[in-house]
Amino acid sequence: MASASIPEKDQLAAALAEGLTSIASSSSSDDLRALMSALAGKKGAIAGVKASLGKVTVIEARKELGQAVNEALNALQDAADARSRELRAGEFATQIQADRVDMTELAMSAEASRRRGRMHLVTQATERLEDVFIGLGFQIAEGPEVETDFYNFEALNMPPSHPARSMWDTLFIESDEPGSVVLRTHTSPVQIRVMQEWPPPIYAIMPGRVFRKETPDATHMPVFHQIEGLVIDRGITFADLAGTIESFTKAFFGEGFTSRLRPSYFPFTEPSAEFDIRRPDGSWIELGGCGMVHPHVLRAGGLDPNEWSGFAFGFGIDRMAKERHGVNDIRDMYSDDIRFTEQFS
Amino acid sequence: MKILLSILREMADIPADPEVVATALTDLGLAVEEMDIVGTPVPGVVTARINRMEKHPDAAKVTRCFVDAGDGEERHVWCGATNMQPGDIVPLATLGTKMPNGMDIARRGILGIDSEGMLCSEVELGLSDESSGLLILPKDSPLGVSPFEVLGIEHDVVFDLDLTRNRADCWGHLGVARDLAAHFGVPLNGPRINVGELGAEKSLPVVIDAEENCASFSISYVSDITVGPSPRWVASRLAHLGMRSINNVVDASNLVMLETNQPNHAYDAAVVSSFRVRLATAGEKLTTLDGQERSLHSEDLLICNGADNSGVGLAGVMGDLHSEITDATTALAVESAWFSPDPIRFSAIRHGLRSEASVRFERGTDPNAWGLAAERFVTILRETCPTATLHAGATVVRTAHCPQLIPVDVSVDVIERKLGIRIDTDRIVSILSGIGFAPTVKGDVVSSVVPTWRPDCSEPVDIIEEIARHFGYDNIGKTVPNSTVHGRLSNMQQRRRTLRRVLVGLGLDEAMPSPFLAPGDLSNVGLPEDNVLLLANPLVADESILRTSLRPGLLRSLRYNQSHRAPRVGLWEIGHVYPKSDAQLPNESEQLAIVVAGGDAETALSQWNAICDALSVGAQLDQSRVPTGLHATRSATLARGKKVIGVVGEIDPLVLDSLGIEGRVSILELDLSTLLNEEPKPVQARDINRFPSSDIDLAFVLPESVPATNLQRALRQAAGKRLVSIDLFDVYRGKGVAEGSRSVAFRLRLQEEGGTLTDAILAEVQKACVAAGEKAGATIRA
């Protein structure tokens, strides 16, 4: 490369050297910004060199000098950027130190101002049960809580004055025809409504509130919750009932749990059974009742027992919630006492 | 129902191990609630005679007894009981005896005087659950021997069965023994019978007037008896089964009932020698064995003395006090009848008298058990009266209403279709014959005859249940149905769950107060009380009304928490209300209510907004219709046209004051039967309008009497299709704004479809908005 020794070149080198020195010694971002506008601005030394370019007549030399000016400017900018990063890091470090909080203190005040909402233990248990049954292919049916004698008893194979009606302590509604309207004593009337309203096949569970004339104590409430299951299809057998109970047992309680059926009696099923769950430690939970839907009940639901067969099962939801959370007195669950509720976040 | 292992083992050769029997009972559906081992002798307890008794001046509550246990040594024993006298023979627990309750008998003294043992009651010996002092043994008891031996108390096992409603037959040991015999594959022998030679034919006359109520009535004549105490084993068994020993005749009658499930009654044949069974006349009097004079109902069934038509027993329930046998009785007329179950149940309920007999009749007894019952009665009686003679020619009157043997056919295929397992014909036949169903096979069909002791069976499905029970539920197997149905939540159920999560997210707790209200609960919160359903048989009067609103229950829970130092609770409930309707059933519907202590109208409105967003619903606020029970100037109905779907605002301060609740309480109530059942269509996307938007800020002075929503609606209309959003950003009351008005400022964001807004258009829109605002009653602020 041809080189021309011209005074502008020396000026440029001196200006660059001086500029780099002052950048390095700048003490704040603001200083640096001011310095840079002085060094690289229109009144700066480098600008002066640039302005004198026109005076250089040798094209080669002018070109060379122009390039040197650009390089000097770039070098200054690079140095300034680097110094700026240094300065900002230092400045933020101070700011960050000044920003310090005690996270544990914040956690406590966040806790104090937080408003927590909780679902009732029975609602939580109901949703858990629903989810398990949905996984097993069931849909969810609902029915009224105030029921007619027909749905609560008669259609369930308990004609008027049937002695088995005394298995439930019934709360009656005052009406022109005494005894004709009741607070449902079980979720089973929904079975009949579903049979009448849904075309088979039916795979349904029916959770809900039920009522008994019972004085509240640690294990009983006059208002509590049950879940009922109903399967109506072609060729449904007792073995299907046992298998479905087993599937539910494993899905809800866990793989280590098993189930057994033992003979019992309900007017609306035959054969009838109680079902027990065996815990992995070998102990048993007596859970609920079940059985093959009685032909009379199928007929009451408008189904032909020669074409359709099915099974039903039912058990209490409150007890599930009670046992899951170790609640000693079921009345606490219905106290709406925030001192009880707020334990369960 | 209490069942004794000793009686079962007399009737059938079943295993002796009580655990094995208990498991079998449970497997058969005869759930064992409790198993008690009873009558176990206590080593160290011996019979002793009280020689003399003394009082100590410093120990008023106890007596010093000096007893002789047959070894010639007089022992001194302190005793707290009062029912003994010198000469009585009582059980003495000698020093070192370990009592059934775990107590060790030691030389424990009172006032420095040692006690050399303890005199025992029945409870202390584990013979009974209650006693009223020492067990006084028979006068002729030998001394120094076990009182258990003296009393003939048998070591036994009592199973307390939780019998299901259908198993009437198991109210007698025979029914239980039959099931167990079939289960273990051993023959059923039934109770031991030994009546000796029959006496001369003797038939006492019987007339049945009430043929439906009394379908079978038999009288057996038993002569040459002497009334006296029962054999010890009879008294012991009765005691284990919860009955008291009376005399040999009554005890035999009771034991026969417990064994065979046939209630029976022995009359003094010298007093009653002919019988008539008729309905009572209303108001007719009868004094039952419990000493109560009862006024009878025209549907009560009476057993009458044929001689004078006077009542000698309330049929199926209890005998008459005056025709009871006496020590002078020498001949008996033993009644075994079959009464129709329902009338007996109603009689027992009417008279508040559920007897051992009535519980059996109301479940259904066996009309063919009378002969066995009479023979067993005489067999037991002959242990104390060897001369007792059962006479031939017992009277049995049957009416057309007597239960018959019912033939039922069921095919092996039907059984398989029901149970899901093929059980071969031989097995079916063996099961059914084991329990007395007399099966026969024709091809694929098993015909059986339901025995009269099983009134619960009449159809093929009943037979199938019997087969399944004895085949063993555990042996049937487990399969899963092949379903074509898909499990899912319905739209409504899904939306309810969304709603619950929104509520929890708002920091609100779910409450579940009782749906029963007391009279006045609704009117106390400002709601009508004339459309309620009443309970006909409430537990307590304070729970006699079915709620028509969730409000009273939630406010009660809120107040409860306030009074327990939780002043700022927020509670919600999703539940049913049951307002009366013209139809048979009420207008039951699902509602949501939220109350927040310390919350205000804005709290309730922001909850409503959150719910609207989550469920994609909306409604108009109508403050001109103030809901009852709510704050008159800080509440509104939520309406869709004329249909009210809820209320929002604050509880009437007057209501809060009367309930004793402090501070404001916000309320939001929604009819979920409307909101959850809606199925909003998914919102369809629009392309982003990339042209710049512009905002116009407009501040108006608006009289308090004009709802802000009127102004907003007017501005919205005036801005037209270019309006992207309109937000209230400032409200000001005070200096510079006239009293009775406020300044409200809206920011309207405008955007042109397909182009940039021009200043001219913006000015035009602004002009239109100002005009519309003025028309709505507002004045633009300078």
Short mmCIF file of C-alpha atoms in Angstrom, two decimals, chain A residues 115-120 122-123 126-128 130-131 133-135 137-149 161-164 166-167 170-174 177 180-181 183 193 201-203 209 211-216 222-223 225 231 233 235-244 246-247 258-265 269-273 292-296 299 309 311 333-339 341, chain B residues 26-31 164-166 342 345-346 362 416-421 456-457 459 461-466 468-469 473-474 476-490 492-493 496-497 500-501 503-516 533-539 543 546-547 553-554 557 560-561 564 566 568-576 578 584-586 588 590 596-597:
data_model
loop_
_atom_site.label_atom_id
_atom_site.label_comp_id
_atom_site.label_asym_id
_atom_site.label_seq_id
_atom_site.Cartn_x
_atom_site.Cartn_y
_atom_site.Cartn_z
CA ARG A 115 -57.63 -14.74 50.10
CA ARG A 116 -57.86 -18.50 49.57
CA GLY A 117 -60.94 -20.22 48.30
CA ARG A 118 -61.68 -23.87 48.89
CA MET A 119 -64.26 -26.28 47.64
CA HIS A 120 -66.20 -28.24 50.24
CA VAL A 122 -67.72 -33.36 49.74
CA THR A 123 -67.55 -31.47 46.44
CA THR A 126 -67.57 -35.95 44.32
CA GLU A 127 -65.40 -34.53 41.56
CA ARG A 128 -62.69 -37.09 42.20
CA GLU A 130 -66.81 -38.42 38.88
CA ASP A 131 -63.43 -38.22 37.20
CA PHE A 133 -66.02 -42.99 36.59
CA ILE A 134 -65.70 -40.81 33.50
CA GLY A 135 -62.43 -42.61 32.90
CA GLY A 137 -66.79 -44.74 30.53
CA PHE A 138 -69.63 -43.37 32.64
CA GLN A 139 -71.73 -40.25 32.14
CA ILE A 140 -73.29 -38.26 34.96
CA ALA A 141 -77.01 -37.99 35.60
CA GLU A 142 -78.81 -35.76 38.06
CA GLY A 143 -82.30 -35.71 39.50
CA PRO A 144 -84.54 -33.79 41.87
CA GLU A 145 -84.01 -33.95 45.61
CA VAL A 146 -87.71 -33.68 46.38
CA GLU A 147 -89.21 -36.85 44.92
CA THR A 148 -92.48 -38.63 44.50
CA ASP A 149 -93.20 -41.81 46.36
CA SER A 161 -96.69 -50.42 52.65
CA HIS A 162 -93.82 -52.67 51.53
CA PRO A 163 -91.99 -53.53 54.77
CA ALA A 164 -88.57 -52.82 53.22
CA SER A 166 -88.65 -49.08 56.80
CA MET A 167 -84.99 -49.60 55.80
CA THR A 170 -88.00 -41.02 55.45
CA LEU A 171 -88.70 -37.30 55.67
CA PHE A 172 -92.09 -36.54 54.13
CA ILE A 173 -93.34 -33.33 52.56
CA GLU A 174 -96.73 -32.00 53.62
CA GLU A 177 -102.01 -36.64 49.57
CA SER A 180 -96.88 -38.97 48.24
CA VAL A 181 -93.90 -36.60 48.22
CA LEU A 183 -87.12 -35.96 50.35
CA ARG A 193 -85.57 -41.25 35.67
CA PRO A 201 -77.26 -48.51 26.62
CA ILE A 202 -76.80 -46.54 29.84
CA TYR A 203 -73.54 -46.15 31.74
CA ARG A 209 -77.75 -35.02 48.13
CA PHE A 211 -82.05 -37.06 53.24
CA ARG A 212 -82.92 -39.24 56.22
CA LYS A 213 -84.76 -38.57 59.40
CA GLU A 214 -81.70 -39.05 61.56
CA THR A 215 -80.42 -37.06 64.49
CA PRO A 216 -76.95 -35.73 63.67
CA PRO A 222 -79.88 -35.95 58.12
CA VAL A 223 -78.56 -34.44 54.87
CA HIS A 225 -74.42 -37.38 49.82
CA VAL A 231 -75.37 -49.85 33.82
CA ASP A 233 -76.99 -52.85 28.26
CA GLY A 235 -76.06 -59.14 28.15
CA ILE A 236 -74.88 -57.45 31.35
CA THR A 237 -74.05 -60.06 34.00
CA PHE A 238 -73.26 -60.32 37.68
CA ALA A 239 -69.64 -60.94 36.69
CA ASP A 240 -69.69 -57.57 34.90
CA LEU A 241 -70.84 -55.99 38.15
CA ALA A 242 -68.02 -57.60 40.10
CA GLY A 243 -65.51 -56.56 37.42
CA THR A 244 -66.73 -52.97 37.31
CA GLU A 246 -62.97 -54.07 40.83
CA SER A 247 -62.00 -51.57 38.11
CA THR A 258 -59.09 -55.30 45.66
CA SER A 259 -62.81 -55.75 46.08
CA ARG A 260 -65.23 -58.50 47.06
CA LEU A 261 -68.97 -58.93 46.88
CA ARG A 262 -70.98 -60.71 49.56
CA PRO A 263 -74.69 -61.54 49.50
CA SER A 264 -77.12 -58.96 50.81
CA TYR A 265 -80.60 -57.66 50.14
CA THR A 269 -81.61 -55.47 42.94
CA GLU A 270 -81.38 -59.24 42.72
CA PRO A 271 -78.97 -60.85 43.24
CA SER A 272 -77.90 -58.18 45.72
CA ALA A 273 -74.55 -57.70 47.37
CA MET A 292 -78.36 -56.80 39.33
CA VAL A 293 -81.24 -54.44 38.56
CA HIS A 294 -84.46 -56.25 39.53
CA PRO A 295 -86.73 -57.06 36.57
CA HIS A 296 -89.56 -55.13 38.25
CA ARG A 299 -90.11 -52.56 33.85
CA SER A 309 -80.18 -56.23 31.81
CA PHE A 311 -76.51 -53.60 37.49
CA MET A 333 -67.73 -30.92 57.60
CA TYR A 334 -71.14 -29.26 57.56
CA SER A 335 -70.40 -26.52 60.10
CA ASP A 336 -69.19 -23.98 57.46
CA ASP A 337 -66.75 -23.03 60.21
CA ILE A 338 -63.82 -21.33 58.57
CA ARG A 339 -61.52 -22.68 61.26
CA THR A 341 -62.38 -25.20 56.19
CA THR B 26 -70.92 -63.82 56.07
CA ASP B 27 -70.32 -65.56 52.74
CA LEU B 28 -73.97 -66.64 52.79
CA GLY B 29 -75.18 -63.08 53.33
CA LEU B 30 -75.94 -63.55 57.02
CA ALA B 31 -73.55 -60.83 58.16
CA THR B 164 -81.44 -58.59 55.77
CA ARG B 165 -85.16 -57.92 55.31
CA ASN B 166 -85.67 -60.87 52.98
CA ASP B 342 -98.88 -56.53 57.13
CA ARG B 345 -97.00 -55.08 61.57
CA PHE B 346 -99.69 -52.40 61.70
CA GLU B 362 -94.46 -59.41 60.12
CA GLU B 416 -75.72 -68.07 32.83
CA ARG B 417 -77.02 -64.87 31.21
CA LYS B 418 -77.68 -63.38 34.61
CA LEU B 419 -74.53 -64.45 36.41
CA GLY B 420 -71.99 -64.54 33.58
CA ILE B 421 -70.83 -68.04 34.40
CA ASP B 456 -89.11 -63.87 49.84
CA CYS B 457 -88.84 -66.18 46.83
CA GLU B 459 -89.66 -65.67 40.72
CA VAL B 461 -84.51 -64.19 39.72
CA ASP B 462 -85.04 -65.24 43.36
CA ILE B 463 -83.95 -68.75 42.50
CA ILE B 464 -80.91 -67.40 40.64
CA GLU B 465 -79.90 -65.42 43.71
CA GLU B 466 -80.09 -68.56 45.85
CA ALA B 468 -75.39 -67.54 43.26
CA ARG B 469 -75.31 -67.29 47.04
CA TYR B 473 -70.12 -64.77 44.86
CA ASP B 474 -66.34 -65.05 44.92
CA ILE B 476 -68.47 -66.11 39.81
CA GLY B 477 -65.52 -64.18 38.38
CA LYS B 478 -64.98 -60.60 37.27
CA THR B 479 -65.46 -59.26 33.76
CA VAL B 480 -65.92 -55.77 32.37
CA PRO B 481 -68.80 -54.90 30.05
CA ASN B 482 -68.08 -54.06 26.45
CA SER B 483 -69.39 -50.53 26.45
CA THR B 484 -70.04 -48.27 23.48
CA VAL B 485 -70.77 -45.30 25.72
CA HIS B 486 -68.13 -42.61 26.19
CA GLY B 487 -67.55 -41.12 29.60
CA ARG B 488 -67.80 -37.35 29.80
CA LEU B 489 -69.24 -34.40 31.65
CA SER B 490 -72.24 -32.77 30.03
CA MET B 492 -73.84 -28.10 32.02
CA GLN B 493 -71.64 -30.15 34.34
CA ARG B 496 -70.59 -25.91 36.77
CA ARG B 497 -67.03 -27.06 37.35
CA ARG B 500 -66.59 -23.57 40.99
CA ARG B 501 -63.02 -22.85 39.97
CA LEU B 503 -65.32 -18.89 42.75
CA VAL B 504 -62.37 -20.54 44.42
CA GLY B 505 -60.07 -18.30 42.38
CA LEU B 506 -61.93 -15.29 43.76
CA GLY B 507 -60.86 -16.42 47.21
CA LEU B 508 -64.29 -17.66 48.25
CA ASP B 509 -64.99 -20.75 50.35
CA GLU B 510 -67.71 -23.23 49.55
CA ALA B 511 -70.31 -23.58 52.29
CA MET B 512 -72.94 -26.28 52.66
CA PRO B 513 -75.52 -25.12 55.18
CA SER B 514 -78.61 -27.19 55.91
CA PRO B 515 -81.41 -26.84 53.33
CA PHE B 516 -83.90 -26.91 56.20
CA LEU B 533 -92.79 -26.65 51.26
CA LEU B 534 -93.17 -27.94 54.80
CA LEU B 535 -91.80 -31.17 56.16
CA ALA B 536 -94.57 -33.39 57.50
CA ASN B 537 -92.28 -35.04 60.05
CA PRO B 538 -89.31 -32.74 60.74
CA LEU B 539 -86.64 -33.80 63.20
CA GLU B 543 -85.91 -27.59 60.50
CA LEU B 546 -87.49 -26.38 52.77
CA ARG B 547 -85.50 -23.41 51.57
CA GLY B 553 -78.32 -20.40 55.27
CA LEU B 554 -75.30 -18.51 53.98
CA SER B 557 -72.92 -19.33 58.37
CA TYR B 560 -71.50 -17.89 62.88
CA ASN B 561 -67.99 -17.17 61.61
CA HIS B 564 -66.04 -16.91 66.12
CA ALA B 566 -63.55 -14.57 61.53
CA ARG B 568 -64.30 -11.20 56.85
CA VAL B 569 -65.37 -14.50 55.37
CA GLY B 570 -66.51 -14.93 51.78
CA LEU B 571 -68.81 -17.91 51.25
CA TRP B 572 -70.54 -19.45 48.26
CA GLU B 573 -72.96 -22.24 47.77
CA ILE B 574 -74.26 -24.01 44.72
CA GLY B 575 -77.39 -25.85 45.76
CA HIS B 576 -81.02 -26.58 45.15
CA TYR B 578 -87.50 -25.87 46.38
CA GLN B 584 -96.87 -32.43 42.69
CA LEU B 585 -93.18 -31.59 42.88
CA PRO B 586 -91.77 -28.12 43.61
CA GLU B 588 -86.71 -27.24 42.20
CA GLU B 590 -80.03 -25.00 41.15
CA VAL B 596 -68.84 -11.60 51.50
CA ALA B 597 -68.60 -10.04 54.93
#
